PDB file of C-alpha atoms and ligand atoms in Angstrom:
ATOM      1  CA  MET A 499       8.591  -3.296  24.968  1.00  0.00           C
ATOM      2  CA  THR A 500       9.366  -5.508  21.899  1.00  0.00           C
ATOM      3  CA  ASP A 501       8.338  -9.513  20.766  1.00  0.00           C
ATOM      4  CA  ALA A 502      11.759 -11.289  21.091  1.00  0.00           C
ATOM      5  CA  VAL A 503      11.130 -12.701  17.923  1.00  0.00           C
ATOM      6  CA  MET A 504       9.207 -11.139  14.274  1.00  0.00           C
ATOM      7  CA  HIS A 505       5.893 -12.563  14.314  1.00  0.00           C
ATOM      8  CA  ILE A 506       3.941 -12.734  11.377  1.00  0.00           C
ATOM      9  CA  ALA A 507       0.471 -11.455  11.344  1.00  0.00           C
ATOM     10  CA  THR A 508      -2.581 -12.963  10.381  1.00  0.00           C
ATOM     11  CA  GLY A 509      -5.682 -11.636   7.474  1.00  0.00           C
ATOM     12  CA  THR A 510      -5.446  -9.232   5.817  1.00  0.00           C
ATOM     13  CA  ALA A 511      -2.229  -8.064   7.136  1.00  0.00           C
ATOM     14  CA  THR A 512       0.442  -7.100   4.870  1.00  0.00           C
ATOM     15  CA  LEU A 513       3.689  -7.801   4.732  1.00  0.00           C
ATOM     16  CA  ALA A 514       4.185  -4.272   5.850  1.00  0.00           C
ATOM     17  CA  HIS A 515       2.225  -4.424   8.028  1.00  0.00           C
ATOM     18  CA  THR A 516       3.930  -7.171   9.532  1.00  0.00           C
ATOM     19  CA  LEU A 517       7.258  -5.309   9.609  1.00  0.00           C
ATOM     20  CA  ARG A 518       5.560  -1.703  11.047  1.00  0.00           C
ATOM     21  CA  LEU A 519       2.481  -2.562  13.014  1.00  0.00           C
ATOM     22  CA  THR A 520       0.164  -0.235  14.763  1.00  0.00           C
ATOM     23  CA  SER A 521      -2.873  -2.240  15.611  1.00  0.00           C
ATOM     24  CA  GLY A 522      -2.113  -5.232  17.443  1.00  0.00           C
ATOM     25  CA  PRO A 523      -3.348  -7.850  14.944  1.00  0.00           C
ATOM     26  CA  ARG A 524      -2.821 -11.418  15.938  1.00  0.00           C
ATOM     27  CA  ALA A 525       0.337 -13.585  14.006  1.00  0.00           C
ATOM     28  CA  PHE A 526      -0.168 -16.912  13.211  1.00  0.00           C
ATOM     29  CA  CYS A 527       1.024 -18.829  16.087  1.00  0.00           C
ATOM     30  CA  GLY A 528      -1.233 -17.056  18.652  1.00  0.00           C
ATOM     31  CA  VAL A 529       0.107 -14.349  20.433  1.00  0.00           C
ATOM     32  CA  ARG A 530      -1.006 -10.764  20.266  1.00  0.00           C
ATOM     33  CA  ILE A 531       1.779  -9.033  17.944  1.00  0.00           C
ATOM     34  CA  THR A 532       3.587  -5.906  19.813  1.00  0.00           C
ATOM     35  CA  GLY A 533       6.104  -5.599  17.408  1.00  0.00           C
ATOM     36  CA  ALA A 534       9.954  -6.733  16.872  1.00  0.00           C
ATOM     37  CA  ALA A 535      13.053  -4.794  15.719  1.00  0.00           C
ATOM     38  CA  ARG A 536      13.546  -5.500  12.066  1.00  0.00           C
ATOM     39  CA  THR A 537      16.939  -7.568  12.839  1.00  0.00           C
ATOM     40  CA  ALA A 538      14.770 -10.107  15.213  1.00  0.00           C
ATOM     41  CA  PRO A 539      14.561 -13.896  14.863  1.00  0.00           C
ATOM     42  CA  LEU A 540      11.291 -14.850  12.746  1.00  0.00           C
ATOM     43  CA  CYS A 541       9.747 -16.386  14.522  1.00  0.00           C
ATOM     44  CA  PRO A 542       9.766 -20.539  13.607  1.00  0.00           C
ATOM     45  CA  ALA A 543       5.779 -21.129  14.055  1.00  0.00           C
ATOM     46  CA  CYS A 544       4.494 -18.730  12.569  1.00  0.00           C
ATOM     47  CA  ALA A 545       6.538 -19.536   9.550  1.00  0.00           C
ATOM     48  CA  THR A 546       5.582 -22.121   9.781  1.00  0.00           C
ATOM     49  CA  LYS A 547       1.588 -21.850   9.815  1.00  0.00           C
ATOM     50  CA  ALA A 548       2.028 -19.324   7.005  1.00  0.00           C
ATOM     51  CA  GLY A 549       3.932 -21.373   4.284  1.00  0.00           C
ATOM     52  CA  TRP A 550       7.309 -19.309   4.443  1.00  0.00           C
ATOM     53  CA  THR A 551       9.918 -21.771   2.894  1.00  0.00           C
ATOM     54  CA  HIS A 552      12.203 -18.052   3.530  1.00  0.00           C
ATOM     55  CA  ASP A 553      12.388 -14.958   5.226  1.00  0.00           C
ATOM     56  CA  LYS A 554       9.997 -12.980   3.081  1.00  0.00           C
ATOM     57  CA  ARG A 555      12.072  -9.950   4.645  1.00  0.00           C
ATOM     58  CA  HIS A 556      14.959  -9.622   2.764  1.00  0.00           C
TER      59      HIS A 556
HETATM   60 ZN1   ZN B 301       4.823 -16.133  15.935  1.00  0.00          ZN
END
């Protein structure tokens, strides 16, 4: 089971943690992250709340 979009983890989670999730952290948009494919689109709600003006994965 994977997320349809890639959420951004809150708290102390690093970007690497966001990309490769192991402990089910909470996403900025409030969902429990289960992990998404690296090619999955970024969650727009998470990107807004995290203050990302562009996709920082690249
Ligand atoms: Zn999200």
